[in-house]
PDB file of C-alpha atoms in Angstrom:
ATOM      1  CA  UNK G   1     -22.008   8.035  -3.106  1.00  0.00           C
ATOM      2  CA  UNK G   2     -20.348  11.079  -1.684  1.00  0.00           C
ATOM      3  CA  UNK G   3     -16.758  10.116  -1.186  1.00  0.00           C
ATOM      4  CA  UNK G   4     -13.432   9.322  -2.759  1.00  0.00           C
ATOM      5  CA  UNK G   5     -10.910   6.527  -2.302  1.00  0.00           C
ATOM      6  CA  UNK G   6      -7.508   6.737  -4.004  1.00  0.00           C
ATOM      7  CA  UNK G   7      -5.666   3.862  -5.666  1.00  0.00           C
ATOM      8  CA  UNK G   8      -4.269   1.493  -4.622  1.00  0.00           C
ATOM      9  CA  UNK G   9      -7.466   0.625  -2.795  1.00  0.00           C
ATOM     10  CA  UNK G  10      -7.373  -0.267   0.874  1.00  0.00           C
ATOM     11  CA  UNK G  11     -10.535  -2.107   1.989  1.00  0.00           C
ATOM     12  CA  UNK G  12     -10.426  -0.455   5.402  1.00  0.00           C
ATOM     13  CA  UNK G  13     -10.502   2.978   3.761  1.00  0.00           C
ATOM     14  CA  UNK G  14     -13.365   1.870   1.495  1.00  0.00           C
ATOM     15  CA  UNK G  15     -15.360   0.615   4.486  1.00  0.00           C
ATOM     16  CA  UNK G  16     -14.706   3.920   6.313  1.00  0.00           C
ATOM     17  CA  UNK G  17     -15.813   5.925   3.253  1.00  0.00           C
ATOM     18  CA  UNK G  18     -19.012   3.901   2.983  1.00  0.00           C
ATOM     19  CA  UNK G  19     -19.644   4.149   6.724  1.00  0.00           C
ATOM     20  CA  UNK G  20     -19.536   7.947   6.504  1.00  0.00           C
ATOM     21  CA  UNK G  21     -22.469   8.051   4.067  1.00  0.00           C
ATOM     22  CA  UNK G  22     -24.557   5.066   5.184  1.00  0.00           C
ATOM     23  CA  UNK G  23     -27.006   5.171   8.059  1.00  0.00           C
ATOM     24  CA  UNK G  24     -25.395   2.952  10.729  1.00  0.00           C
ATOM     25  CA  UNK G  25     -28.806   1.598  11.704  1.00  0.00           C
ATOM     26  CA  UNK G  26     -29.165   0.115   8.215  1.00  0.00           C
ATOM     27  CA  UNK G  27     -25.832  -1.741   8.284  1.00  0.00           C
ATOM     28  CA  UNK G  28     -26.273  -5.393   9.076  1.00  0.00           C
ATOM     29  CA  UNK G  29     -24.062  -6.183  12.048  1.00  0.00           C
ATOM     30  CA  UNK G  30     -23.442  -9.746  10.815  1.00  0.00           C
ATOM     31  CA  UNK G  31     -22.098  -8.492   7.472  1.00  0.00           C
ATOM     32  CA  UNK G  32     -19.919  -5.899   9.199  1.00  0.00           C
ATOM     33  CA  UNK G  33     -18.417  -8.524  11.529  1.00  0.00           C
ATOM     34  CA  UNK G  34     -17.650 -10.764   8.516  1.00  0.00           C
ATOM     35  CA  UNK G  35     -15.809  -7.900   6.775  1.00  0.00           C
ATOM     36  CA  UNK G  36     -13.831  -7.150   9.946  1.00  0.00           C
ATOM     37  CA  UNK G  37     -12.937 -10.854  10.350  1.00  0.00           C
ATOM     38  CA  UNK G  38     -11.733 -11.108   6.731  1.00  0.00           C
ATOM     39  CA  UNK G  39      -9.612  -7.965   7.111  1.00  0.00           C
ATOM     40  CA  UNK G  40      -7.950  -9.332  10.247  1.00  0.00           C
ATOM     41  CA  UNK G  41      -7.291 -12.757   8.689  1.00  0.00           C
ATOM     42  CA  UNK G  42      -5.843 -11.289   5.522  1.00  0.00           C
ATOM     43  CA  UNK G  43      -3.489  -8.868   7.256  1.00  0.00           C
ATOM     44  CA  UNK G  44      -1.945 -11.356   9.672  1.00  0.00           C
ATOM     45  CA  UNK G  45       1.639 -11.688   8.479  1.00  0.00           C
ATOM     46  CA  UNK G  46       3.016  -9.915   5.452  1.00  0.00           C
ATOM     47  CA  UNK G  47       4.147 -12.088   2.545  1.00  0.00           C
ATOM     48  CA  UNK G  48       7.356 -10.121   2.114  1.00  0.00           C
ATOM     49  CA  UNK G  49       8.292 -10.983   5.670  1.00  0.00           C
ATOM     50  CA  UNK G  50       8.078 -14.668   4.672  1.00  0.00           C
ATOM     51  CA  UNK G  51      10.820 -14.445   2.020  1.00  0.00           C
ATOM     52  CA  UNK G  52       8.607 -13.521  -0.906  1.00  0.00           C
ATOM     53  CA  UNK G  53       9.569 -10.786  -3.327  1.00  0.00           C
ATOM     54  CA  UNK G  54       5.985  -9.523  -3.333  1.00  0.00           C
ATOM     55  CA  UNK G  55       3.092  -9.266  -0.899  1.00  0.00           C
ATOM     56  CA  UNK G  56      -0.501 -10.267  -1.665  1.00  0.00           C
ATOM     57  CA  UNK G  57      -1.892  -8.747   1.542  1.00  0.00           C
ATOM     58  CA  UNK G  58      -3.623  -5.833  -0.228  1.00  0.00           C
ATOM     59  CA  UNK G  59      -5.062  -8.140  -2.877  1.00  0.00           C
ATOM     60  CA  UNK G  60      -6.322 -10.546  -0.204  1.00  0.00           C
ATOM     61  CA  UNK G  61      -7.939  -7.642   1.640  1.00  0.00           C
ATOM     62  CA  UNK G  62      -9.601  -6.491  -1.560  1.00  0.00           C
ATOM     63  CA  UNK G  63     -10.866 -10.013  -2.278  1.00  0.00           C
ATOM     64  CA  UNK G  64     -12.465 -10.364   1.127  1.00  0.00           C
ATOM     65  CA  UNK G  65     -10.829 -13.773   1.528  1.00  0.00           C
ATOM     66  CA  UNK G  66     -11.788 -15.120  -1.903  1.00  0.00           C
ATOM     67  CA  UNK G  67      -8.765 -17.255  -2.855  1.00  0.00           C
ATOM     68  CA  UNK G  68     -10.125 -17.885  -6.351  1.00  0.00           C
ATOM     69  CA  UNK G  69     -10.211 -14.124  -7.009  1.00  0.00           C
ATOM     70  CA  UNK G  70      -6.625 -13.772  -5.748  1.00  0.00           C
ATOM     71  CA  UNK G  71      -5.497 -16.628  -8.017  1.00  0.00           C
ATOM     72  CA  UNK G  72      -7.197 -15.024 -11.037  1.00  0.00           C
ATOM     73  CA  UNK G  73      -5.539 -11.675 -10.305  1.00  0.00           C
ATOM     74  CA  UNK G  74      -2.114 -13.327 -10.014  1.00  0.00           C
ATOM     75  CA  UNK G  75      -2.683 -15.078 -13.348  1.00  0.00           C
ATOM     76  CA  UNK G  76      -3.732 -11.762 -14.899  1.00  0.00           C
ATOM     77  CA  UNK G  77      -0.592 -10.119 -13.479  1.00  0.00           C
ATOM     78  CA  UNK G  78       1.550 -12.895 -14.964  1.00  0.00           C
ATOM     79  CA  UNK G  79      -0.105 -12.349 -18.339  1.00  0.00           C
ATOM     80  CA  UNK G  80      -0.051  -8.538 -18.440  1.00  0.00           C
ATOM     81  CA  UNK G  81       3.234  -7.499 -16.820  1.00  0.00           C
ATOM     82  CA  UNK G  82       5.553  -9.167 -19.383  1.00  0.00           C
ATOM     83  CA  UNK G  83       3.643  -7.341 -22.135  1.00  0.00           C
ATOM     84  CA  UNK G  84       3.983  -4.069 -20.238  1.00  0.00           C
ATOM     85  CA  UNK G  85       7.697  -4.667 -19.730  1.00  0.00           C
ATOM     86  CA  UNK G  86       8.070  -5.275 -23.457  1.00  0.00           C
ATOM     87  CA  UNK G  87       6.214  -2.019 -24.153  1.00  0.00           C
ATOM     88  CA  UNK G  88       8.543  -0.186 -21.735  1.00  0.00           C
ATOM     89  CA  UNK G  89      11.600  -1.626 -23.484  1.00  0.00           C
ATOM     90  CA  UNK G  90      10.325  -0.729 -26.964  1.00  0.00           C
ATOM     91  CA  UNK G  91       9.477   2.802 -25.823  1.00  0.00           C
ATOM     92  CA  UNK G  92      12.952   3.143 -24.333  1.00  0.00           C
ATOM     93  CA  UNK G  93      14.649   1.876 -27.517  1.00  0.00           C
ATOM     94  CA  UNK G  94      12.593   4.254 -29.653  1.00  0.00           C
ATOM     95  CA  UNK G  95      13.127   7.114 -27.207  1.00  0.00           C
ATOM     96  CA  UNK G  96       9.362   7.499 -26.979  1.00  0.00           C
ATOM     97  CA  UNK G  97       9.541   9.138 -23.573  1.00  0.00           C
ATOM     98  CA  UNK G  98       5.879  10.102 -23.513  1.00  0.00           C
ATOM     99  CA  UNK G  99       4.768   6.477 -23.848  1.00  0.00           C
ATOM    100  CA  UNK G 100       7.528   5.309 -21.498  1.00  0.00           C
ATOM    101  CA  UNK G 101       6.163   7.617 -18.808  1.00  0.00           C
ATOM    102  CA  UNK G 102       2.580   6.585 -19.526  1.00  0.00           C
ATOM    103  CA  UNK G 103       3.329   2.860 -19.250  1.00  0.00           C
ATOM    104  CA  UNK G 104       5.302   3.379 -16.036  1.00  0.00           C
ATOM    105  CA  UNK G 105       2.356   5.364 -14.659  1.00  0.00           C
ATOM    106  CA  UNK G 106      -0.117   2.658 -15.723  1.00  0.00           C
ATOM    107  CA  UNK G 107       1.663  -0.276 -14.055  1.00  0.00           C
ATOM    108  CA  UNK G 108       3.101   1.415 -10.964  1.00  0.00           C
ATOM    109  CA  UNK G 109      -0.093   1.168  -8.825  1.00  0.00           C
ATOM    110  CA  UNK G 110      -0.163  -2.601  -9.309  1.00  0.00           C
ATOM    111  CA  UNK G 111       3.520  -2.933  -8.477  1.00  0.00           C
ATOM    112  CA  UNK G 112       3.092  -0.674  -5.443  1.00  0.00           C
ATOM    113  CA  UNK G 113       0.075  -2.595  -4.170  1.00  0.00           C
ATOM    114  CA  UNK G 114       2.102  -5.822  -4.349  1.00  0.00           C
ATOM    115  CA  UNK G 115       4.824  -4.075  -2.326  1.00  0.00           C
ATOM    116  CA  UNK G 116       7.540  -4.636  -4.893  1.00  0.00           C
ATOM    117  CA  UNK G 117       9.319  -1.600  -3.487  1.00  0.00           C
ATOM    118  CA  UNK G 118      12.480  -1.271  -5.592  1.00  0.00           C
ATOM    119  CA  UNK G 119      10.600  -1.674  -8.880  1.00  0.00           C
ATOM    120  CA  UNK G 120       7.897   0.710  -7.669  1.00  0.00           C
ATOM    121  CA  UNK G 121      10.441   3.422  -6.845  1.00  0.00           C
ATOM    122  CA  UNK G 122      12.227   2.878 -10.158  1.00  0.00           C
ATOM    123  CA  UNK G 123       8.921   3.141 -12.038  1.00  0.00           C
ATOM    124  CA  UNK G 124       8.123   6.376 -10.216  1.00  0.00           C
ATOM    125  CA  UNK G 125      11.472   7.811 -11.349  1.00  0.00           C
ATOM    126  CA  UNK G 126      11.035   6.522 -14.911  1.00  0.00           C
ATOM    127  CA  UNK G 127       7.621   8.157 -15.066  1.00  0.00           C
ATOM    128  CA  UNK G 128       8.907  11.495 -13.762  1.00  0.00           C
ATOM    129  CA  UNK G 129      12.087  11.584 -15.833  1.00  0.00           C
ATOM    130  CA  UNK G 130      10.426  10.450 -19.049  1.00  0.00           C
ATOM    131  CA  UNK G 131       7.463  12.801 -18.801  1.00  0.00           C
ATOM    132  CA  UNK G 132       9.665  15.788 -17.939  1.00  0.00           C
ATOM    133  CA  UNK G 133      12.526  14.637 -20.174  1.00  0.00           C
ATOM    134  CA  UNK G 134      15.058  15.094 -17.406  1.00  0.00           C
ATOM    135  CA  UNK G 135      17.860  12.818 -16.190  1.00  0.00           C
ATOM    136  CA  UNK G 136      17.395  10.667 -19.294  1.00  0.00           C
ATOM    137  CA  UNK G 137      20.844   9.163 -18.756  1.00  0.00           C
ATOM    138  CA  UNK G 138      19.460   7.407 -15.641  1.00  0.00           C
ATOM    139  CA  UNK G 139      16.657   5.654 -17.525  1.00  0.00           C
ATOM    140  CA  UNK G 140      18.674   2.611 -18.711  1.00  0.00           C
ATOM    141  CA  UNK G 141      19.749   1.721 -15.166  1.00  0.00           C
ATOM    142  CA  UNK G 142      16.208   2.216 -13.852  1.00  0.00           C
ATOM    143  CA  UNK G 143      14.888  -0.012 -16.635  1.00  0.00           C
ATOM    144  CA  UNK G 144      17.332  -2.754 -15.618  1.00  0.00           C
ATOM    145  CA  UNK G 145      16.078  -2.491 -12.036  1.00  0.00           C
ATOM    146  CA  UNK G 146      12.440  -2.786 -13.111  1.00  0.00           C
ATOM    147  CA  UNK G 147      12.935  -5.648 -15.562  1.00  0.00           C
ATOM    148  CA  UNK G 148      15.209  -7.590 -13.194  1.00  0.00           C
ATOM    149  CA  UNK G 149      12.980  -7.206 -10.137  1.00  0.00           C
ATOM    150  CA  UNK G 150       9.770  -7.951 -11.986  1.00  0.00           C
ATOM    151  CA  UNK G 151      11.384 -10.900 -13.761  1.00  0.00           C
ATOM    152  CA  UNK G 152      12.280 -12.398 -10.374  1.00  0.00           C
ATOM    153  CA  UNK G 153       8.775 -11.719  -9.040  1.00  0.00           C
ATOM    154  CA  UNK G 154       7.204 -13.342 -12.106  1.00  0.00           C
ATOM    155  CA  UNK G 155       9.393 -16.432 -11.697  1.00  0.00           C
ATOM    156  CA  UNK G 156       8.527 -16.705  -8.006  1.00  0.00           C
ATOM    157  CA  UNK G 157       4.798 -16.239  -8.652  1.00  0.00           C
ATOM    158  CA  UNK G 158       4.826 -18.907 -11.365  1.00  0.00           C
ATOM    159  CA  UNK G 159       6.611 -21.381  -9.096  1.00  0.00           C
ATOM    160  CA  UNK G 160       4.176 -20.745  -6.257  1.00  0.00           C
ATOM    161  CA  UNK G 161       1.163 -20.954  -8.555  1.00  0.00           C
ATOM    162  CA  UNK G 162       2.398 -24.267 -10.011  1.00  0.00           C
ATOM    163  CA  UNK G 163       3.041 -25.635  -6.501  1.00  0.00           C
ATOM    164  CA  UNK G 164      -0.428 -24.527  -5.428  1.00  0.00           C
ATOM    165  CA  UNK G 165      -2.045 -26.240  -8.420  1.00  0.00           C
ATOM    166  CA  UNK G 166      -0.155 -29.461  -7.655  1.00  0.00           C
ATOM    167  CA  UNK G 167      -1.411 -29.347  -4.056  1.00  0.00           C
ATOM    168  CA  UNK G 168      -5.016 -28.754  -5.167  1.00  0.00           C
TER     169      UNK G 168
END
């Protein structure tokens, strides 16, 4: 393929990139209409507007409406993020600024795609400050922001996942 799509992935951008290199006559209209329908359904109403601390809209777009995929990704998030937070804390305690910046860089796209804005901005600053070893005195406060926000998100996700499993 001749094209490039940056992370976090937006399905509409992916479809546009593919459309630029694929012969339109070869695209099955039925498949294209299904993709368009899924995109519209999955973007109707942002989760954060409904009182959630996060928004699964991008993940739902990416899944094409596959709720099982979304559930698996949420479970993976709930498994991985606490480990990443622990790694951030250890790096901070050990003043391993290189690793601190690397971990912040690694998890920020996920946090950004879930629209956890305050944590995303704090991670961006942690990454910049740690990698450039500037404003190091601000790192502890930024770490508190990240761990607090993500802790609340994790709690909310767990509650919603448990409620969903009870309803199933």
